[in-house]
Tab-separated table of C-alpha atoms in Angstrom:
chain	number	residue	atom	x	y	z
P	1	MET	CA	99.425	119.360	91.687
P	2	LYS	CA	103.112	118.712	92.401
P	3	LYS	CA	104.519	115.777	90.461
P	4	ALA	CA	107.046	113.211	91.718
P	5	LEU	CA	108.925	110.649	89.658
P	6	ILE	CA	110.119	107.368	91.153
P	7	LEU	CA	112.860	105.710	89.113
P	8	LEU	CA	113.262	101.960	89.498
P	9	GLY	CA	116.563	100.182	88.998
P	10	CYS	CA	116.941	96.580	87.888
P	11	PRO	CA	114.554	94.385	89.815
P	12	GLU	CA	117.032	91.976	91.411
P	13	SER	CA	116.719	93.361	94.908
P	14	PRO	CA	113.823	91.955	96.935
P	15	SER	CA	113.436	95.330	98.679
P	16	GLN	CA	112.985	97.506	95.594
P	17	THR	CA	109.327	96.804	94.729
P	18	PRO	CA	108.042	97.037	98.336
P	19	LEU	CA	110.094	100.202	98.986
P	20	ALA	CA	108.859	101.781	95.753
P	21	VAL	CA	105.231	101.158	96.768
P	22	TYR	CA	106.000	102.592	100.197
P	23	ALA	CA	107.718	105.684	98.729
P	24	ALA	CA	104.765	106.253	96.375
P	25	TYR	CA	102.409	106.034	99.350
P	26	GLN	CA	104.461	108.552	101.382
P	27	LEU	CA	104.810	111.007	98.497
P	28	LYS	CA	101.079	110.776	97.754
P	29	LYS	CA	100.398	111.642	101.409
P	30	LYS	CA	102.590	114.729	100.895
P	31	GLY	CA	100.372	115.849	98.023
P	32	PHE	CA	102.300	114.563	95.020
P	33	GLU	CA	100.936	112.917	91.922
P	34	VAL	CA	103.393	110.035	91.620
P	35	THR	CA	104.688	108.448	88.402
P	36	ILE	CA	106.849	105.309	88.407
P	37	ALA	CA	109.330	104.612	85.612
P	38	GLY	CA	111.248	101.382	85.206
P	39	THR	CA	112.383	98.568	82.940
P	40	PRO	CA	109.731	96.061	81.753
P	41	SER	CA	110.602	93.464	84.440
P	42	ALA	CA	110.621	96.034	87.237
P	43	MET	CA	107.243	97.344	86.062
P	44	LYS	CA	105.701	93.856	85.930
P	45	LEU	CA	106.680	93.375	89.567
P	46	MET	CA	105.054	96.716	90.403
P	47	GLU	CA	101.865	95.732	88.587
P	48	ILE	CA	101.309	92.447	90.420
P	49	SER	CA	102.326	94.138	93.664
P	50	ASP	CA	99.350	96.521	93.415
P	51	PRO	CA	96.738	94.790	91.217
P	52	GLU	CA	93.941	97.195	92.194
P	53	GLU	CA	96.137	100.297	91.737
P	54	HIS	CA	95.628	101.652	95.232
P	55	TYR	CA	99.177	102.982	95.372
P	56	LEU	CA	100.236	103.467	91.780
P	57	THR	CA	98.318	104.606	88.757
P	58	CYS	CA	100.896	106.370	86.573
P	59	LYS	CA	103.418	103.860	85.259
P	60	ILE	CA	105.780	104.407	82.342
P	61	ASP	CA	108.669	102.650	80.625
P	62	ILE	CA	111.969	104.209	81.732
P	63	ASP	CA	113.273	104.842	78.212
P	64	SER	CA	110.006	106.397	76.963
P	65	CYS	CA	110.031	108.571	80.087
P	66	LEU	CA	113.603	109.697	79.369
P	67	VAL	CA	112.861	110.571	75.729
P	68	ALA	CA	110.012	112.894	76.791
P	69	LEU	CA	111.826	114.400	79.791
P	70	ASP	CA	112.504	118.127	80.177
P	71	GLU	CA	113.768	120.377	82.948
P	72	GLY	CA	110.970	120.630	85.483
P	73	SER	CA	108.763	117.887	83.947
P	74	TYR	CA	108.528	116.669	87.563
P	75	ASP	CA	108.992	118.543	90.840
P	76	PHE	CA	110.709	115.766	92.779
P	77	LEU	CA	112.857	112.763	91.849
P	78	LEU	CA	113.384	109.615	93.885
P	79	GLY	CA	115.583	106.982	92.314
P	80	PHE	CA	116.786	103.506	93.203
P	81	ALA	CA	120.523	103.444	92.506
P	82	HIS	CA	121.792	100.039	93.520
P	83	LYS	CA	123.504	98.914	90.299
P	84	ASP	CA	125.767	100.643	87.755
P	85	ALA	CA	122.989	101.001	85.194
P	86	ALA	CA	120.567	102.368	87.793
P	87	VAL	CA	123.133	104.935	88.964
P	88	SER	CA	123.651	106.083	85.359
P	89	TYR	CA	119.909	106.466	84.812
P	90	PHE	CA	119.553	108.394	88.068
P	91	VAL	CA	122.390	110.792	87.200
P	92	THR	CA	120.917	111.401	83.729
P	93	PHE	CA	117.402	112.056	85.051
P	94	TYR	CA	118.824	114.274	87.812
P	95	HIS	CA	120.671	116.525	85.369
P	96	ILE	CA	117.740	116.880	82.985
P	97	LEU	CA	115.121	117.530	85.677
P	98	GLN	CA	117.179	119.722	88.060
P	99	VAL	CA	114.754	119.306	90.952
P	100	PRO	CA	115.144	118.187	94.598
P	101	SER	CA	116.141	114.522	94.492
P	102	ILE	CA	116.704	111.487	96.692
P	103	ALA	CA	118.890	108.530	95.666
P	104	MET	CA	118.188	105.231	97.435
P	105	VAL	CA	121.424	103.222	97.515
P	106	PHE	CA	121.557	99.740	98.978
P	107	GLU	CA	123.853	96.777	98.642
P	108	LYS	CA	124.926	93.783	100.731
P	109	ASP	CA	128.588	94.297	99.805
P	110	PRO	CA	129.977	97.317	101.752
P	111	GLN	CA	132.584	98.090	99.075
P	112	LEU	CA	130.018	98.187	96.275
P	113	LEU	CA	127.699	100.246	98.481
P	114	GLU	CA	130.448	102.846	98.981
P	115	GLU	CA	131.194	102.837	95.272
P	116	PHE	CA	127.556	103.570	94.348
P	117	GLU	CA	127.284	106.244	97.074
P	118	ASN	CA	130.445	107.904	95.740
P	119	GLN	CA	129.207	107.800	92.154
P	120	VAL	CA	125.946	109.506	93.123
P	121	GLU	CA	127.704	112.024	95.386
P	122	GLU	CA	130.297	113.001	92.776
P	123	SER	CA	127.785	113.400	89.966
P	124	THR	CA	124.724	114.940	91.629
P	125	GLY	CA	123.559	117.090	94.531
P	126	ALA	CA	120.928	114.507	95.501
P	127	LYS	CA	120.224	113.549	99.084
P	128	ILE	CA	121.529	110.000	99.530
P	129	VAL	CA	119.552	107.455	101.552
P	130	SER	CA	121.718	104.387	101.923
P	131	ALA	CA	122.056	101.213	103.948
P	132	ARG	CA	123.855	97.890	103.797
P	133	ALA	CA	120.553	96.206	103.256
P	134	TYR	CA	119.219	93.388	101.213
P	135	HIS	CA	115.998	91.822	102.380
P	136	ASN	CA	115.342	93.745	105.587
P	137	PRO	CA	113.848	97.038	104.389
P	138	THR	CA	113.496	98.710	107.810
P	139	PRO	CA	116.780	100.713	107.910
P	140	LEU	CA	116.040	102.142	104.476
P	141	ARG	CA	112.393	102.819	105.266
P	142	VAL	CA	113.292	104.787	108.397
P	143	LYS	CA	115.935	106.844	106.555
P	144	LEU	CA	113.569	107.417	103.633
P	145	ASP	CA	110.855	108.712	105.985
P	146	ARG	CA	113.343	111.212	107.452
P	147	ALA	CA	114.638	112.338	104.064
P	148	ILE	CA	111.123	112.940	102.691
P	149	GLU	CA	110.189	114.794	105.881
P	150	GLU	CA	113.263	117.051	105.587
P	151	MET	CA	112.923	117.768	101.867
P	152	VAL	CA	109.176	118.042	101.358
P	153	ILE	CA	107.344	120.644	103.374
O	1	MET	CA	84.003	82.398	105.519
O	2	LYS	CA	86.600	80.114	103.944
O	3	LYS	CA	90.121	80.731	105.188
O	4	ALA	CA	93.324	80.607	103.122
O	5	LEU	CA	96.889	80.620	104.431
O	6	ILE	CA	99.773	81.996	102.357
O	7	LEU	CA	103.156	80.776	103.539
O	8	LEU	CA	106.165	82.931	102.682
O	9	GLY	CA	109.652	81.527	102.242
O	10	CYS	CA	112.848	83.443	102.842
O	11	PRO	CA	112.618	86.863	101.280
O	12	GLU	CA	115.612	86.698	98.912
O	13	SER	CA	113.582	86.423	95.745
O	14	PRO	CA	112.402	89.740	94.284
O	15	SER	CA	109.215	88.043	93.040
O	16	GLN	CA	107.986	86.655	96.356
O	17	THR	CA	106.476	89.780	97.945
O	18	PRO	CA	104.705	90.986	94.765
O	19	LEU	CA	103.409	87.465	94.015
O	20	ALA	CA	102.187	87.045	97.594
O	21	VAL	CA	100.204	90.297	97.363
O	22	TYR	CA	98.814	89.155	94.029
O	23	ALA	CA	97.862	85.704	95.391
O	24	ALA	CA	96.148	87.322	98.390
O	25	TYR	CA	94.204	89.563	96.024
O	26	GLN	CA	93.095	86.598	93.863
O	27	LEU	CA	92.097	84.439	96.834
O	28	LYS	CA	90.150	87.342	98.366
O	29	LYS	CA	88.262	87.684	95.086
O	30	LYS	CA	87.387	83.973	95.410
O	31	GLY	CA	85.818	84.620	98.807
O	32	PHE	CA	88.646	83.676	101.148
O	33	GLU	CA	89.759	85.450	104.286
O	34	VAL	CA	93.519	85.416	103.709
O	35	THR	CA	96.243	85.127	106.365
O	36	ILE	CA	99.931	85.511	105.536
O	37	ALA	CA	102.616	83.785	107.617
O	38	GLY	CA	106.334	84.369	107.233
O	39	THR	CA	109.673	85.085	108.885
O	40	PRO	CA	110.216	88.571	110.357
O	41	SER	CA	112.107	89.879	107.285
O	42	ALA	CA	109.542	88.504	104.841
O	43	MET	CA	106.753	90.088	106.887
O	44	LYS	CA	108.479	93.502	106.987
O	45	LEU	CA	108.612	93.439	103.189
O	46	MET	CA	104.889	92.600	103.117
O	47	GLU	CA	104.101	95.472	105.480
O	48	ILE	CA	105.841	98.205	103.479
O	49	SER	CA	104.453	96.681	100.287
O	50	ASP	CA	100.893	97.379	101.453
O	51	PRO	CA	101.084	100.236	103.981
O	52	GLU	CA	97.330	100.915	103.939
O	53	GLU	CA	96.436	97.206	104.191
O	54	HIS	CA	94.302	97.091	101.063
O	55	TYR	CA	95.433	93.560	100.271
O	56	LEU	CA	96.532	92.063	103.577
O	57	THR	CA	95.169	92.463	107.048
O	58	CYS	CA	95.905	89.146	108.775
O	59	LYS	CA	99.647	88.710	109.218
O	60	ILE	CA	101.324	86.255	111.561
O	61	ASP	CA	104.823	85.021	112.383
O	62	ILE	CA	105.410	81.635	110.737
O	63	ASP	CA	106.532	79.861	113.922
O	64	SER	CA	103.625	81.194	116.019
O	65	CYS	CA	101.302	80.106	113.231
O	66	LEU	CA	102.786	76.600	113.241
O	67	VAL	CA	102.497	76.211	117.013
O	68	ALA	CA	98.752	76.990	116.883
O	69	LEU	CA	98.064	74.958	113.726
O	70	ASP	CA	95.558	72.067	113.609
O	71	GLU	CA	94.024	69.955	110.878
O	72	GLY	CA	91.544	72.189	109.057
O	73	SER	CA	92.622	75.469	110.753
O	74	TYR	CA	92.575	76.807	107.188
O	75	ASP	CA	90.684	75.598	104.094
O	76	PHE	CA	93.389	76.301	101.558
O	77	LEU	CA	97.206	76.508	101.640
O	78	LEU	CA	99.443	78.364	99.210
O	79	GLY	CA	103.152	78.227	99.965
O	80	PHE	CA	106.327	79.654	98.458
O	81	ALA	CA	108.801	76.786	98.291
O	82	HIS	CA	111.924	78.127	96.647
O	83	LYS	CA	114.548	77.202	99.260
O	84	ASP	CA	115.214	74.109	101.407
O	85	ALA	CA	113.823	75.724	104.559
O	86	ALA	CA	110.720	76.950	102.724
O	87	VAL	CA	110.080	73.471	101.288
O	88	SER	CA	110.335	71.955	104.783
O	89	TYR	CA	107.881	74.482	106.199
O	90	PHE	CA	105.474	73.860	103.324
O	91	VAL	CA	105.598	70.064	103.783
O	92	THR	CA	105.021	70.428	107.535
O	93	PHE	CA	102.070	72.804	107.120
O	94	TYR	CA	100.636	70.605	104.372
O	95	HIS	CA	100.618	67.479	106.548
O	96	ILE	CA	99.094	69.220	109.564
O	97	LEU	CA	96.395	71.049	107.604
O	98	GLN	CA	95.469	68.342	105.071
O	99	VAL	CA	93.630	70.752	102.772
O	100	PRO	CA	93.878	71.577	99.039
O	101	SER	CA	97.287	73.180	98.524
O	102	ILE	CA	99.439	74.942	95.952
O	103	ALA	CA	103.245	75.083	96.136
O	104	MET	CA	104.923	77.927	94.231
O	105	VAL	CA	108.398	76.783	93.214
O	106	PHE	CA	110.787	79.082	91.386
O	107	GLU	CA	114.514	79.215	90.876
O	108	LYS	CA	116.970	80.539	88.290
O	109	ASP	CA	119.041	77.327	88.410
O	110	PRO	CA	117.158	74.544	86.543
O	111	GLN	CA	118.783	71.786	88.631
O	112	LEU	CA	117.769	73.383	91.926
O	113	LEU	CA	114.279	74.047	90.532
O	114	GLU	CA	113.884	70.346	89.704
O	115	GLU	CA	115.189	69.385	93.141
O	116	PHE	CA	112.605	71.567	94.922
O	117	GLU	CA	109.807	70.349	92.642
O	118	ASN	CA	110.784	66.730	93.385
O	119	GLN	CA	110.916	67.365	97.125
O	120	VAL	CA	107.410	68.840	97.104
O	121	GLU	CA	106.066	66.123	94.781
O	122	GLU	CA	107.512	63.244	96.830
O	123	SER	CA	106.296	64.609	100.169
O	124	THR	CA	102.881	66.110	99.405
O	125	GLY	CA	99.894	65.912	97.081
O	126	ALA	CA	100.011	69.659	96.471
O	127	LYS	CA	99.499	71.201	93.055
O	128	ILE	CA	102.878	72.552	91.951
O	129	VAL	CA	103.137	75.904	90.178
O	130	SER	CA	106.703	76.277	88.997
O	131	ALA	CA	108.861	78.293	86.628
O	132	ARG	CA	112.494	79.043	85.985
O	133	ALA	CA	111.896	82.563	87.107
O	134	TYR	CA	113.657	85.176	89.062
O	135	HIS	CA	112.607	88.744	88.495
O	136	ASN	CA	110.021	88.351	85.750
O	137	PRO	CA	106.897	87.231	87.587
O	138	THR	CA	104.625	86.778	84.547
O	139	PRO	CA	105.106	83.014	83.914
O	140	LEU	CA	104.339	82.299	87.565
O	141	ARG	CA	101.424	84.704	87.697
O	142	VAL	CA	99.763	83.084	84.667
O	143	LYS	CA	100.246	79.559	86.066
O	144	LEU	CA	99.029	80.675	89.489
O	145	ASP	CA	95.842	82.142	87.970
O	146	ARG	CA	95.142	78.806	86.251
O	147	ALA	CA	95.856	76.731	89.364
O	148	ILE	CA	93.550	78.862	91.554
O	149	GLU	CA	90.852	78.700	88.877
O	150	GLU	CA	91.103	74.898	88.704
O	151	MET	CA	91.195	74.308	92.448
O	152	VAL	CA	88.792	76.884	93.814
O	153	ILE	CA	85.232	76.785	92.551
């Protein structure tokens, strides 16, 4: 079975947890076994967001995941890259895995948004899904649907 | 079947959507049919957070819900009251429904937290579940579990 990794950033955005559940759901429909990696706070939000584990079963601490990571450990990477630390994690995972990847970039501030987009673009070949979004997830959801459709046959 | 209403506040807090799913799950386990009411943005976050509707099936716009509301329309009220507007909605719903109620109050700023707690306490007889929380939902989850256990037999 193909394996996808979803990388969570810091949990300050109200859209991250819902969008991560949604992305897991879409990737599962495409035949992936989905693993989510994040910081302890981000993972606690994921856990209460899906208490019966309908959407997510494989959950792992981001640093433990990184320590065990090798080229091709997963077949697909989707990362939330909406803060400096999250961008750095995404770039690191991207270069170790070397698999088709999507970076989700969102920020209220248009200047910061551009900065994060540029950082991802300069350092990786990932498909970027971005929007000036904060608590309305629809623009990102629509773009994410398209990106998954284009990249995953 | 007993009916519970969960009232969402504005969706800026990263904990609200996960905690609302969790509360719906707990109330369902206690035998309630659960309805969630919120603003359009808050509801969009709920929708992508549970795309297969395992946790939430009854969703309604907060203003439409209010227009149709009568004393006893629901048997239990749980509201997120972490902003001025959310507190006002909660107080209004509380006084129309007149049923056992829980207010979830959370804020990073301790002064604002106290202000919201006082507003709820002065205007309602609701049980208050509060914590100085932002993106770690555990303190609120633990207190919510206890409050539901105490109030719902």
